[in-house]
Amino acid sequence: MLQILLTFLISLVFLGVKGVNTAVSSLLGGSVVFLPGVAYALRSAVVKGKNPQDWLTAQYAGERIKFFVTISLFALIFKYDTQLQLVGFFTTFLVVLAIYWLALLRA
C-alpha cells in the first residue's frame, strides 16, 4: 500500500510541476514496481501441499510471474506510450523500488 500511495503522491507533484504527461509517466513508473509485486503475492500464496518444498515451489513460481510481469510492463509501456517522459517514469520507479530496501532495514 505504501508503494501505491507513494506513486500517487509523486505523480501529484509531477502534475503540479511538469504537467499531465509527466504525471502519467510517473504513474506508469510506479505501477511497474507494485503490479508485479501484487502478481507475486497472489501466485506465491497458492501452495499445493503442506511440506516446505511445496512452499518453496510456490515462492519460485511467484518470482517467475513477477519477473515476467515486470518485463512485459516495461515492453508495453516503451512500445505504446509515445509521450512517455523518462524523468517522471524513472524517478517514480526508483523511489518506489527503494521501498523494498527500506522494508528490509525495518525488519
PDB file of N, CA and C in Angstrom:
ATOM      1  N   MET A   1       0.825  -1.196   0.000  1.00  0.00           N
ATOM      2  CA  MET A   1       0.000   0.000   0.000  1.00  0.00           C
ATOM      3  C   MET A   1       0.867   1.257   0.000  1.00  0.00           C
ATOM      4  N   LEU A   2       2.005   1.197   0.680  1.00  0.00           N
ATOM      5  CA  LEU A   2       2.895   2.354   0.717  1.00  0.00           C
ATOM      6  C   LEU A   2       3.428   2.674  -0.681  1.00  0.00           C
ATOM      7  N   GLN A   3       3.705   1.647  -1.457  1.00  0.00           N
ATOM      8  CA  GLN A   3       4.183   1.879  -2.821  1.00  0.00           C
ATOM      9  C   GLN A   3       3.123   2.565  -3.674  1.00  0.00           C
ATOM     10  N   ILE A   4       1.887   2.153  -3.529  1.00  0.00           N
ATOM     11  CA  ILE A   4       0.799   2.765  -4.301  1.00  0.00           C
ATOM     12  C   ILE A   4       0.609   4.217  -3.861  1.00  0.00           C
ATOM     13  N   LEU A   5       0.603   4.457  -2.563  1.00  0.00           N
ATOM     14  CA  LEU A   5       0.445   5.806  -2.044  1.00  0.00           C
ATOM     15  C   LEU A   5       1.576   6.715  -2.521  1.00  0.00           C
ATOM     16  N   LEU A   6       2.788   6.217  -2.440  1.00  0.00           N
ATOM     17  CA  LEU A   6       3.947   6.996  -2.874  1.00  0.00           C
ATOM     18  C   LEU A   6       3.886   7.289  -4.373  1.00  0.00           C
ATOM     19  N   THR A   7       3.437   6.329  -5.154  1.00  0.00           N
ATOM     20  CA  THR A   7       3.277   6.541  -6.595  1.00  0.00           C
ATOM     21  C   THR A   7       2.310   7.695  -6.862  1.00  0.00           C
ATOM     22  N   PHE A   8       1.178   7.692  -6.178  1.00  0.00           N
ATOM     23  CA  PHE A   8       0.199   8.762  -6.383  1.00  0.00           C
ATOM     24  C   PHE A   8       0.716  10.112  -5.898  1.00  0.00           C
ATOM     25  N   LEU A   9       1.422  10.127  -4.776  1.00  0.00           N
ATOM     26  CA  LEU A   9       1.952  11.388  -4.267  1.00  0.00           C
ATOM     27  C   LEU A   9       2.993  11.988  -5.206  1.00  0.00           C
ATOM     28  N   ILE A  10       3.900  11.172  -5.680  1.00  0.00           N
ATOM     29  CA  ILE A  10       4.921  11.663  -6.611  1.00  0.00           C
ATOM     30  C   ILE A  10       4.267  12.124  -7.908  1.00  0.00           C
ATOM     31  N   SER A  11       3.280  11.398  -8.366  1.00  0.00           N
ATOM     32  CA  SER A  11       2.576  11.783  -9.591  1.00  0.00           C
ATOM     33  C   SER A  11       1.867  13.122  -9.429  1.00  0.00           C
ATOM     34  N   LEU A  12       1.299  13.359  -8.254  1.00  0.00           N
ATOM     35  CA  LEU A  12       0.657  14.651  -7.997  1.00  0.00           C
ATOM     36  C   LEU A  12       1.671  15.791  -8.025  1.00  0.00           C
ATOM     37  N   VAL A  13       2.851  15.542  -7.473  1.00  0.00           N
ATOM     38  CA  VAL A  13       3.906  16.556  -7.521  1.00  0.00           C
ATOM     39  C   VAL A  13       4.292  16.834  -8.972  1.00  0.00           C
ATOM     40  N   PHE A  14       4.482  15.777  -9.756  1.00  0.00           N
ATOM     41  CA  PHE A  14       4.821  15.969 -11.165  1.00  0.00           C
ATOM     42  C   PHE A  14       3.695  16.662 -11.926  1.00  0.00           C
ATOM     43  N   LEU A  15       2.463  16.389 -11.555  1.00  0.00           N
ATOM     44  CA  LEU A  15       1.328  17.054 -12.199  1.00  0.00           C
ATOM     45  C   LEU A  15       1.410  18.565 -11.989  1.00  0.00           C
ATOM     46  N   GLY A  16       1.733  18.972 -10.782  1.00  0.00           N
ATOM     47  CA  GLY A  16       1.835  20.393 -10.498  1.00  0.00           C
ATOM     48  C   GLY A  16       3.054  21.056 -11.087  1.00  0.00           C
ATOM     49  N   VAL A  17       4.155  20.305 -11.185  1.00  0.00           N
ATOM     50  CA  VAL A  17       5.421  20.893 -11.628  1.00  0.00           C
ATOM     51  C   VAL A  17       5.645  20.733 -13.128  1.00  0.00           C
ATOM     52  N   LYS A  18       5.394  19.568 -13.666  1.00  0.00           N
ATOM     53  CA  LYS A  18       5.756  19.259 -15.053  1.00  0.00           C
ATOM     54  C   LYS A  18       4.573  19.050 -15.992  1.00  0.00           C
ATOM     55  N   GLY A  19       3.390  18.801 -15.465  1.00  0.00           N
ATOM     56  CA  GLY A  19       2.223  18.634 -16.322  1.00  0.00           C
ATOM     57  C   GLY A  19       1.709  17.208 -16.379  1.00  0.00           C
ATOM     58  N   VAL A  20       0.677  17.047 -17.191  1.00  0.00           N
ATOM     59  CA  VAL A  20      -0.062  15.783 -17.260  1.00  0.00           C
ATOM     60  C   VAL A  20       0.789  14.643 -17.804  1.00  0.00           C
ATOM     61  N   ASN A  21       1.543  14.856 -18.874  1.00  0.00           N
ATOM     62  CA  ASN A  21       2.326  13.762 -19.465  1.00  0.00           C
ATOM     63  C   ASN A  21       3.338  13.186 -18.482  1.00  0.00           C
ATOM     64  N   THR A  22       4.003  14.048 -17.733  1.00  0.00           N
ATOM     65  CA  THR A  22       4.980  13.565 -16.756  1.00  0.00           C
ATOM     66  C   THR A  22       4.282  12.872 -15.593  1.00  0.00           C
ATOM     67  N   ALA A  23       3.123  13.370 -15.204  1.00  0.00           N
ATOM     68  CA  ALA A  23       2.367  12.726 -14.119  1.00  0.00           C
ATOM     69  C   ALA A  23       1.915  11.324 -14.525  1.00  0.00           C
ATOM     70  N   VAL A  24       1.437  11.192 -15.760  1.00  0.00           N
ATOM     71  CA  VAL A  24       1.029   9.863 -16.249  1.00  0.00           C
ATOM     72  C   VAL A  24       2.244   8.942 -16.333  1.00  0.00           C
ATOM     73  N   SER A  25       3.363   9.464 -16.803  1.00  0.00           N
ATOM     74  CA  SER A  25       4.593   8.668 -16.868  1.00  0.00           C
ATOM     75  C   SER A  25       5.021   8.237 -15.476  1.00  0.00           C
ATOM     76  N   SER A  26       4.830   9.119 -14.516  1.00  0.00           N
ATOM     77  CA  SER A  26       5.152   8.802 -13.131  1.00  0.00           C
ATOM     78  C   SER A  26       4.266   7.672 -12.604  1.00  0.00           C
ATOM     79  N   LEU A  27       2.978   7.739 -12.906  1.00  0.00           N
ATOM     80  CA  LEU A  27       2.070   6.655 -12.514  1.00  0.00           C
ATOM     81  C   LEU A  27       2.498   5.323 -13.126  1.00  0.00           C
ATOM     82  N   LEU A  28       2.895   5.372 -14.381  1.00  0.00           N
ATOM     83  CA  LEU A  28       3.352   4.147 -15.049  1.00  0.00           C
ATOM     84  C   LEU A  28       4.626   3.614 -14.405  1.00  0.00           C
ATOM     85  N   GLY A  29       5.547   4.505 -14.053  1.00  0.00           N
ATOM     86  CA  GLY A  29       6.795   4.079 -13.414  1.00  0.00           C
ATOM     87  C   GLY A  29       6.553   3.383 -12.088  1.00  0.00           C
ATOM     88  N   GLY A  30       5.644   3.923 -11.293  1.00  0.00           N
ATOM     89  CA  GLY A  30       5.320   3.278 -10.024  1.00  0.00           C
ATOM     90  C   GLY A  30       4.600   1.960 -10.206  1.00  0.00           C
ATOM     91  N   SER A  31       3.747   1.901 -11.228  1.00  0.00           N
ATOM     92  CA  SER A  31       2.988   0.668 -11.457  1.00  0.00           C
ATOM     93  C   SER A  31       3.885  -0.487 -11.884  1.00  0.00           C
ATOM     94  N   VAL A  32       5.016  -0.169 -12.521  1.00  0.00           N
ATOM     95  CA  VAL A  32       5.953  -1.226 -12.915  1.00  0.00           C
ATOM     96  C   VAL A  32       6.584  -1.861 -11.683  1.00  0.00           C
ATOM     97  N   VAL A  33       6.535  -1.180 -10.565  1.00  0.00           N
ATOM     98  CA  VAL A  33       7.056  -1.764  -9.326  1.00  0.00           C
ATOM     99  C   VAL A  33       5.966  -2.513  -8.572  1.00  0.00           C
ATOM    100  N   PHE A  34       4.807  -1.881  -8.361  1.00  0.00           N
ATOM    101  CA  PHE A  34       3.838  -2.512  -7.459  1.00  0.00           C
ATOM    102  C   PHE A  34       2.950  -3.551  -8.122  1.00  0.00           C
ATOM    103  N   LEU A  35       2.681  -3.468  -9.410  1.00  0.00           N
ATOM    104  CA  LEU A  35       1.852  -4.506 -10.056  1.00  0.00           C
ATOM    105  C   LEU A  35       2.541  -5.875 -10.079  1.00  0.00           C
ATOM    106  N   PRO A  36       3.831  -5.954 -10.413  1.00  0.00           N
ATOM    107  CA  PRO A  36       4.496  -7.260 -10.311  1.00  0.00           C
ATOM    108  C   PRO A  36       4.527  -7.788  -8.872  1.00  0.00           C
ATOM    109  N   GLY A  37       4.612  -6.887  -7.909  1.00  0.00           N
ATOM    110  CA  GLY A  37       4.570  -7.312  -6.511  1.00  0.00           C
ATOM    111  C   GLY A  37       3.233  -7.931  -6.148  1.00  0.00           C
ATOM    112  N   VAL A  38       2.170  -7.364  -6.670  1.00  0.00           N
ATOM    113  CA  VAL A  38       0.837  -7.932  -6.448  1.00  0.00           C
ATOM    114  C   VAL A  38       0.736  -9.309  -7.113  1.00  0.00           C
ATOM    115  N   ALA A  39       1.256  -9.410  -8.334  1.00  0.00           N
ATOM    116  CA  ALA A  39       1.231 -10.694  -9.037  1.00  0.00           C
ATOM    117  C   ALA A  39       2.014 -11.749  -8.254  1.00  0.00           C
ATOM    118  N   TYR A  40       3.166 -11.354  -7.718  1.00  0.00           N
ATOM    119  CA  TYR A  40       3.970 -12.270  -6.903  1.00  0.00           C
ATOM    120  C   TYR A  40       3.181 -12.741  -5.683  1.00  0.00           C
ATOM    121  N   ALA A  41       2.565 -11.798  -4.979  1.00  0.00           N
ATOM    122  CA  ALA A  41       1.834 -12.142  -3.760  1.00  0.00           C
ATOM    123  C   ALA A  41       0.684 -13.099  -4.054  1.00  0.00           C
ATOM    124  N   LEU A  42      -0.033 -12.833  -5.134  1.00  0.00           N
ATOM    125  CA  LEU A  42      -1.161 -13.708  -5.481  1.00  0.00           C
ATOM    126  C   LEU A  42      -0.683 -15.110  -5.842  1.00  0.00           C
ATOM    127  N   ARG A  43       0.387 -15.197  -6.627  1.00  0.00           N
ATOM    128  CA  ARG A  43       0.862 -16.522  -7.060  1.00  0.00           C
ATOM    129  C   ARG A  43       1.545 -17.286  -5.936  1.00  0.00           C
ATOM    130  N   SER A  44       2.345 -16.605  -5.144  1.00  0.00           N
ATOM    131  CA  SER A  44       3.078 -17.312  -4.088  1.00  0.00           C
ATOM    132  C   SER A  44       2.158 -17.767  -2.954  1.00  0.00           C
ATOM    133  N   ALA A  45       0.968 -17.199  -2.882  1.00  0.00           N
ATOM    134  CA  ALA A  45       0.013 -17.616  -1.853  1.00  0.00           C
ATOM    135  C   ALA A  45      -0.680 -18.927  -2.207  1.00  0.00           C
ATOM    136  N   VAL A  46      -0.554 -19.362  -3.451  1.00  0.00           N
ATOM    137  CA  VAL A  46      -1.179 -20.611  -3.888  1.00  0.00           C
ATOM    138  C   VAL A  46      -0.176 -21.748  -3.664  1.00  0.00           C
ATOM    139  N   VAL A  47      -0.336 -22.437  -2.548  1.00  0.00           N
ATOM    140  CA  VAL A  47       0.571 -23.529  -2.193  1.00  0.00           C
ATOM    141  C   VAL A  47      -0.187 -24.836  -2.310  1.00  0.00           C
ATOM    142  N   LYS A  48       0.366 -25.750  -3.096  1.00  0.00           N
ATOM    143  CA  LYS A  48      -0.269 -27.063  -3.273  1.00  0.00           C
ATOM    144  C   LYS A  48       0.517 -28.075  -2.449  1.00  0.00           C
ATOM    145  N   GLY A  49       0.055 -28.317  -1.255  1.00  0.00           N
ATOM    146  CA  GLY A  49       0.735 -29.241  -0.356  1.00  0.00           C
ATOM    147  C   GLY A  49       1.087 -28.542   0.941  1.00  0.00           C
ATOM    148  N   LYS A  50       1.694 -29.300   1.848  1.00  0.00           N
ATOM    149  CA  LYS A  50       1.989 -28.745   3.174  1.00  0.00           C
ATOM    150  C   LYS A  50       3.452 -28.822   3.560  1.00  0.00           C
ATOM    151  N   ASN A  51       4.270 -29.458   2.754  1.00  0.00           N
ATOM    152  CA  ASN A  51       5.669 -29.559   3.154  1.00  0.00           C
ATOM    153  C   ASN A  51       6.462 -28.338   2.679  1.00  0.00           C
ATOM    154  N   PRO A  52       7.645 -28.114   3.239  1.00  0.00           N
ATOM    155  CA  PRO A  52       8.438 -26.922   2.897  1.00  0.00           C
ATOM    156  C   PRO A  52       8.771 -26.818   1.408  1.00  0.00           C
ATOM    157  N   GLN A  53       8.973 -27.933   0.751  1.00  0.00           N
ATOM    158  CA  GLN A  53       9.281 -27.904  -0.682  1.00  0.00           C
ATOM    159  C   GLN A  53       8.122 -27.300  -1.489  1.00  0.00           C
ATOM    160  N   ASP A  54       6.897 -27.597  -1.089  1.00  0.00           N
ATOM    161  CA  ASP A  54       5.731 -27.025  -1.762  1.00  0.00           C
ATOM    162  C   ASP A  54       5.680 -25.511  -1.592  1.00  0.00           C
ATOM    163  N   TRP A  55       6.011 -25.037  -0.394  1.00  0.00           N
ATOM    164  CA  TRP A  55       6.041 -23.600  -0.146  1.00  0.00           C
ATOM    165  C   TRP A  55       7.142 -22.932  -0.969  1.00  0.00           C
ATOM    166  N   LEU A  56       8.303 -23.571  -1.038  1.00  0.00           N
ATOM    167  CA  LEU A  56       9.409 -23.028  -1.826  1.00  0.00           C
ATOM    168  C   LEU A  56       9.061 -22.990  -3.307  1.00  0.00           C
ATOM    169  N   THR A  57       8.413 -24.024  -3.796  1.00  0.00           N
ATOM    170  CA  THR A  57       7.980 -24.066  -5.191  1.00  0.00           C
ATOM    171  C   THR A  57       7.026 -22.921  -5.500  1.00  0.00           C
ATOM    172  N   ALA A  58       6.128 -22.631  -4.577  1.00  0.00           N
ATOM    173  CA  ALA A  58       5.190 -21.522  -4.773  1.00  0.00           C
ATOM    174  C   ALA A  58       5.925 -20.182  -4.805  1.00  0.00           C
ATOM    175  N   GLN A  59       6.954 -20.035  -3.985  1.00  0.00           N
ATOM    176  CA  GLN A  59       7.737 -18.796  -3.985  1.00  0.00           C
ATOM    177  C   GLN A  59       8.493 -18.623  -5.309  1.00  0.00           C
ATOM    178  N   TYR A  60       9.083 -19.694  -5.793  1.00  0.00           N
ATOM    179  CA  TYR A  60       9.783 -19.634  -7.092  1.00  0.00           C
ATOM    180  C   TYR A  60       8.814 -19.286  -8.212  1.00  0.00           C
ATOM    181  N   ALA A  61       7.643 -19.873  -8.182  1.00  0.00           N
ATOM    182  CA  ALA A  61       6.637 -19.568  -9.204  1.00  0.00           C
ATOM    183  C   ALA A  61       6.222 -18.096  -9.121  1.00  0.00           C
ATOM    184  N   GLY A  62       6.084 -17.575  -7.907  1.00  0.00           N
ATOM    185  CA  GLY A  62       5.763 -16.165  -7.727  1.00  0.00           C
ATOM    186  C   GLY A  62       6.843 -15.262  -8.289  1.00  0.00           C
ATOM    187  N   GLU A  63       8.103 -15.616  -8.075  1.00  0.00           N
ATOM    188  CA  GLU A  63       9.215 -14.829  -8.621  1.00  0.00           C
ATOM    189  C   GLU A  63       9.225 -14.857 -10.153  1.00  0.00           C
ATOM    190  N   ARG A  64       8.924 -16.015 -10.721  1.00  0.00           N
ATOM    191  CA  ARG A  64       8.865 -16.096 -12.200  1.00  0.00           C
ATOM    192  C   ARG A  64       7.761 -15.198 -12.737  1.00  0.00           C
ATOM    193  N   ILE A  65       6.604 -15.238 -12.104  1.00  0.00           N
ATOM    194  CA  ILE A  65       5.484 -14.389 -12.524  1.00  0.00           C
ATOM    195  C   ILE A  65       5.866 -12.918 -12.385  1.00  0.00           C
ATOM    196  N   LYS A  66       6.489 -12.565 -11.265  1.00  0.00           N
ATOM    197  CA  LYS A  66       6.894 -11.170 -11.032  1.00  0.00           C
ATOM    198  C   LYS A  66       7.864 -10.702 -12.110  1.00  0.00           C
ATOM    199  N   PHE A  67       8.834 -11.514 -12.454  1.00  0.00           N
ATOM    200  CA  PHE A  67       9.804 -11.174 -13.488  1.00  0.00           C
ATOM    201  C   PHE A  67       9.106 -10.990 -14.838  1.00  0.00           C
ATOM    202  N   PHE A  68       8.219 -11.921 -15.189  1.00  0.00           N
ATOM    203  CA  PHE A  68       7.508 -11.852 -16.464  1.00  0.00           C
ATOM    204  C   PHE A  68       6.627 -10.601 -16.542  1.00  0.00           C
ATOM    205  N   VAL A  69       5.911 -10.303 -15.470  1.00  0.00           N
ATOM    206  CA  VAL A  69       5.039  -9.119 -15.456  1.00  0.00           C
ATOM    207  C   VAL A  69       5.875  -7.845 -15.563  1.00  0.00           C
ATOM    208  N   THR A  70       7.010  -7.791 -14.862  1.00  0.00           N
ATOM    209  CA  THR A  70       7.876  -6.611 -14.925  1.00  0.00           C
ATOM    210  C   THR A  70       8.385  -6.378 -16.345  1.00  0.00           C
ATOM    211  N   ILE A  71       8.921  -7.406 -16.964  1.00  0.00           N
ATOM    212  CA  ILE A  71       9.445  -7.279 -18.332  1.00  0.00           C
ATOM    213  C   ILE A  71       8.317  -6.912 -19.297  1.00  0.00           C
ATOM    214  N   SER A  72       7.167  -7.520 -19.133  1.00  0.00           N
ATOM    215  CA  SER A  72       6.026  -7.229 -20.011  1.00  0.00           C
ATOM    216  C   SER A  72       5.571  -5.783 -19.882  1.00  0.00           C
ATOM    217  N   LEU A  73       5.494  -5.294 -18.643  1.00  0.00           N
ATOM    218  CA  LEU A  73       5.081  -3.907 -18.441  1.00  0.00           C
ATOM    219  C   LEU A  73       6.075  -2.926 -19.059  1.00  0.00           C
ATOM    220  N   PHE A  74       7.369  -3.161 -18.848  1.00  0.00           N
ATOM    221  CA  PHE A  74       8.371  -2.307 -19.477  1.00  0.00           C
ATOM    222  C   PHE A  74       8.209  -2.319 -20.996  1.00  0.00           C
ATOM    223  N   ALA A  75       8.079  -3.492 -21.575  1.00  0.00           N
ATOM    224  CA  ALA A  75       7.957  -3.603 -23.029  1.00  0.00           C
ATOM    225  C   ALA A  75       6.709  -2.886 -23.547  1.00  0.00           C
ATOM    226  N   LEU A  76       5.587  -3.105 -22.892  1.00  0.00           N
ATOM    227  CA  LEU A  76       4.334  -2.472 -23.332  1.00  0.00           C
ATOM    228  C   LEU A  76       4.388  -0.957 -23.205  1.00  0.00           C
ATOM    229  N   ILE A  77       4.919  -0.474 -22.102  1.00  0.00           N
ATOM    230  CA  ILE A  77       4.994   0.971 -21.895  1.00  0.00           C
ATOM    231  C   ILE A  77       5.925   1.615 -22.908  1.00  0.00           C
ATOM    232  N   PHE A  78       7.116   1.045 -23.097  1.00  0.00           N
ATOM    233  CA  PHE A  78       8.063   1.646 -24.032  1.00  0.00           C
ATOM    234  C   PHE A  78       7.603   1.536 -25.480  1.00  0.00           C
ATOM    235  N   LYS A  79       6.811   0.523 -25.784  1.00  0.00           N
ATOM    236  CA  LYS A  79       6.330   0.378 -27.156  1.00  0.00           C
ATOM    237  C   LYS A  79       5.145   1.291 -27.453  1.00  0.00           C
ATOM    238  N   TYR A  80       4.200   1.396 -26.521  1.00  0.00           N
ATOM    239  CA  TYR A  80       2.934   2.057 -26.837  1.00  0.00           C
ATOM    240  C   TYR A  80       2.769   3.467 -26.284  1.00  0.00           C
ATOM    241  N   ASP A  81       3.533   3.862 -25.297  1.00  0.00           N
ATOM    242  CA  ASP A  81       3.389   5.222 -24.762  1.00  0.00           C
ATOM    243  C   ASP A  81       4.333   6.149 -25.519  1.00  0.00           C
ATOM    244  N   THR A  82       3.794   6.826 -26.505  1.00  0.00           N
ATOM    245  CA  THR A  82       4.613   7.694 -27.357  1.00  0.00           C
ATOM    246  C   THR A  82       4.966   9.013 -26.678  1.00  0.00           C
ATOM    247  N   GLN A  83       4.290   9.344 -25.582  1.00  0.00           N
ATOM    248  CA  GLN A  83       4.564  10.600 -24.886  1.00  0.00           C
ATOM    249  C   GLN A  83       5.208  10.363 -23.521  1.00  0.00           C
ATOM    250  N   LEU A  84       5.850   9.229 -23.377  1.00  0.00           N
ATOM    251  CA  LEU A  84       6.476   8.870 -22.106  1.00  0.00           C
ATOM    252  C   LEU A  84       7.568   9.883 -21.752  1.00  0.00           C
ATOM    253  N   GLN A  85       7.497  10.390 -20.537  1.00  0.00           N
ATOM    254  CA  GLN A  85       8.503  11.301 -20.005  1.00  0.00           C
ATOM    255  C   GLN A  85       9.416  10.485 -19.083  1.00  0.00           C
ATOM    256  N   LEU A  86      10.651  10.264 -19.543  1.00  0.00           N
ATOM    257  CA  LEU A  86      11.552   9.359 -18.830  1.00  0.00           C
ATOM    258  C   LEU A  86      11.915   9.840 -17.430  1.00  0.00           C
ATOM    259  N   VAL A  87      11.996  11.161 -17.233  1.00  0.00           N
ATOM    260  CA  VAL A  87      12.333  11.672 -15.903  1.00  0.00           C
ATOM    261  C   VAL A  87      11.256  11.274 -14.897  1.00  0.00           C
ATOM    262  N   GLY A  88      10.002  11.497 -15.225  1.00  0.00           N
ATOM    263  CA  GLY A  88       8.913  11.122 -14.333  1.00  0.00           C
ATOM    264  C   GLY A  88       8.825   9.626 -14.145  1.00  0.00           C
ATOM    265  N   PHE A  89       8.975   8.894 -15.234  1.00  0.00           N
ATOM    266  CA  PHE A  89       8.878   7.437 -15.192  1.00  0.00           C
ATOM    267  C   PHE A  89       9.941   6.836 -14.272  1.00  0.00           C
ATOM    268  N   PHE A  90      11.201   7.155 -14.550  1.00  0.00           N
ATOM    269  CA  PHE A  90      12.276   6.515 -13.794  1.00  0.00           C
ATOM    270  C   PHE A  90      12.438   7.084 -12.386  1.00  0.00           C
ATOM    271  N   THR A  91      12.093   8.346 -12.172  1.00  0.00           N
ATOM    272  CA  THR A  91      12.144   8.887 -10.810  1.00  0.00           C
ATOM    273  C   THR A  91      11.190   8.122  -9.904  1.00  0.00           C
ATOM    274  N   THR A  92       9.965   7.983 -10.351  1.00  0.00           N
ATOM    275  CA  THR A  92       8.977   7.266  -9.529  1.00  0.00           C
ATOM    276  C   THR A  92       9.337   5.790  -9.422  1.00  0.00           C
ATOM    277  N   PHE A  93       9.783   5.195 -10.516  1.00  0.00           N
ATOM    278  CA  PHE A  93      10.191   3.791 -10.494  1.00  0.00           C
ATOM    279  C   PHE A  93      11.251   3.556  -9.415  1.00  0.00           C
ATOM    280  N   LEU A  94      12.286   4.382  -9.399  1.00  0.00           N
ATOM    281  CA  LEU A  94      13.389   4.175  -8.458  1.00  0.00           C
ATOM    282  C   LEU A  94      12.993   4.482  -7.015  1.00  0.00           C
ATOM    283  N   VAL A  95      12.197   5.520  -6.813  1.00  0.00           N
ATOM    284  CA  VAL A  95      11.769   5.854  -5.444  1.00  0.00           C
ATOM    285  C   VAL A  95      10.868   4.747  -4.884  1.00  0.00           C
ATOM    286  N   VAL A  96       9.924   4.296  -5.687  1.00  0.00           N
ATOM    287  CA  VAL A  96       9.012   3.245  -5.221  1.00  0.00           C
ATOM    288  C   VAL A  96       9.764   1.928  -5.045  1.00  0.00           C
ATOM    289  N   LEU A  97      10.725   1.661  -5.894  1.00  0.00           N
ATOM    290  CA  LEU A  97      11.544   0.458  -5.756  1.00  0.00           C
ATOM    291  C   LEU A  97      12.351   0.492  -4.459  1.00  0.00           C
ATOM    292  N   ALA A  98      12.756   1.677  -4.041  1.00  0.00           N
ATOM    293  CA  ALA A  98      13.536   1.816  -2.804  1.00  0.00           C
ATOM    294  C   ALA A  98      12.740   1.393  -1.571  1.00  0.00           C
ATOM    295  N   ILE A  99      11.420   1.343  -1.676  1.00  0.00           N
ATOM    296  CA  ILE A  99      10.587   0.902  -0.545  1.00  0.00           C
ATOM    297  C   ILE A  99      10.957  -0.526  -0.134  1.00  0.00           C
ATOM    298  N   TYR A 100      11.306  -1.373  -1.116  1.00  0.00           N
ATOM    299  CA  TYR A 100      11.742  -2.738  -0.779  1.00  0.00           C
ATOM    300  C   TYR A 100      12.959  -2.707   0.139  1.00  0.00           C
ATOM    301  N   TRP A 101      13.916  -1.841  -0.187  1.00  0.00           N
ATOM    302  CA  TRP A 101      15.137  -1.764   0.612  1.00  0.00           C
ATOM    303  C   TRP A 101      14.855  -1.188   1.987  1.00  0.00           C
ATOM    304  N   LEU A 102      13.996  -0.193   2.058  1.00  0.00           N
ATOM    305  CA  LEU A 102      13.646   0.380   3.363  1.00  0.00           C
ATOM    306  C   LEU A 102      12.924  -0.636   4.236  1.00  0.00           C
ATOM    307  N   ALA A 103      12.104  -1.470   3.621  1.00  0.00           N
ATOM    308  CA  ALA A 103      11.403  -2.512   4.371  1.00  0.00           C
ATOM    309  C   ALA A 103      12.402  -3.510   4.967  1.00  0.00           C
ATOM    310  N   LEU A 104      13.475  -3.799   4.254  1.00  0.00           N
ATOM    311  CA  LEU A 104      14.493  -4.709   4.779  1.00  0.00           C
ATOM    312  C   LEU A 104      15.227  -4.088   5.971  1.00  0.00           C
ATOM    313  N   LEU A 105      15.419  -2.775   5.947  1.00  0.00           N
ATOM    314  CA  LEU A 105      16.081  -2.117   7.057  1.00  0.00           C
ATOM    315  C   LEU A 105      15.220  -2.118   8.329  1.00  0.00           C
ATOM    316  N   ARG A 106      13.911  -2.094   8.139  1.00  0.00           N
ATOM    317  CA  ARG A 106      12.991  -2.124   9.280  1.00  0.00           C
ATOM    318  C   ARG A 106      12.887  -3.509   9.911  1.00  0.00           C
ATOM    319  N   ALA A 107      13.151  -4.524   9.124  1.00  0.00           N
ATOM    320  CA  ALA A 107      12.943  -5.896   9.605  1.00  0.00           C
ATOM    321  C   ALA A 107      13.911  -6.301  10.676  1.00  0.00           C
TER     322      ALA A 107
END
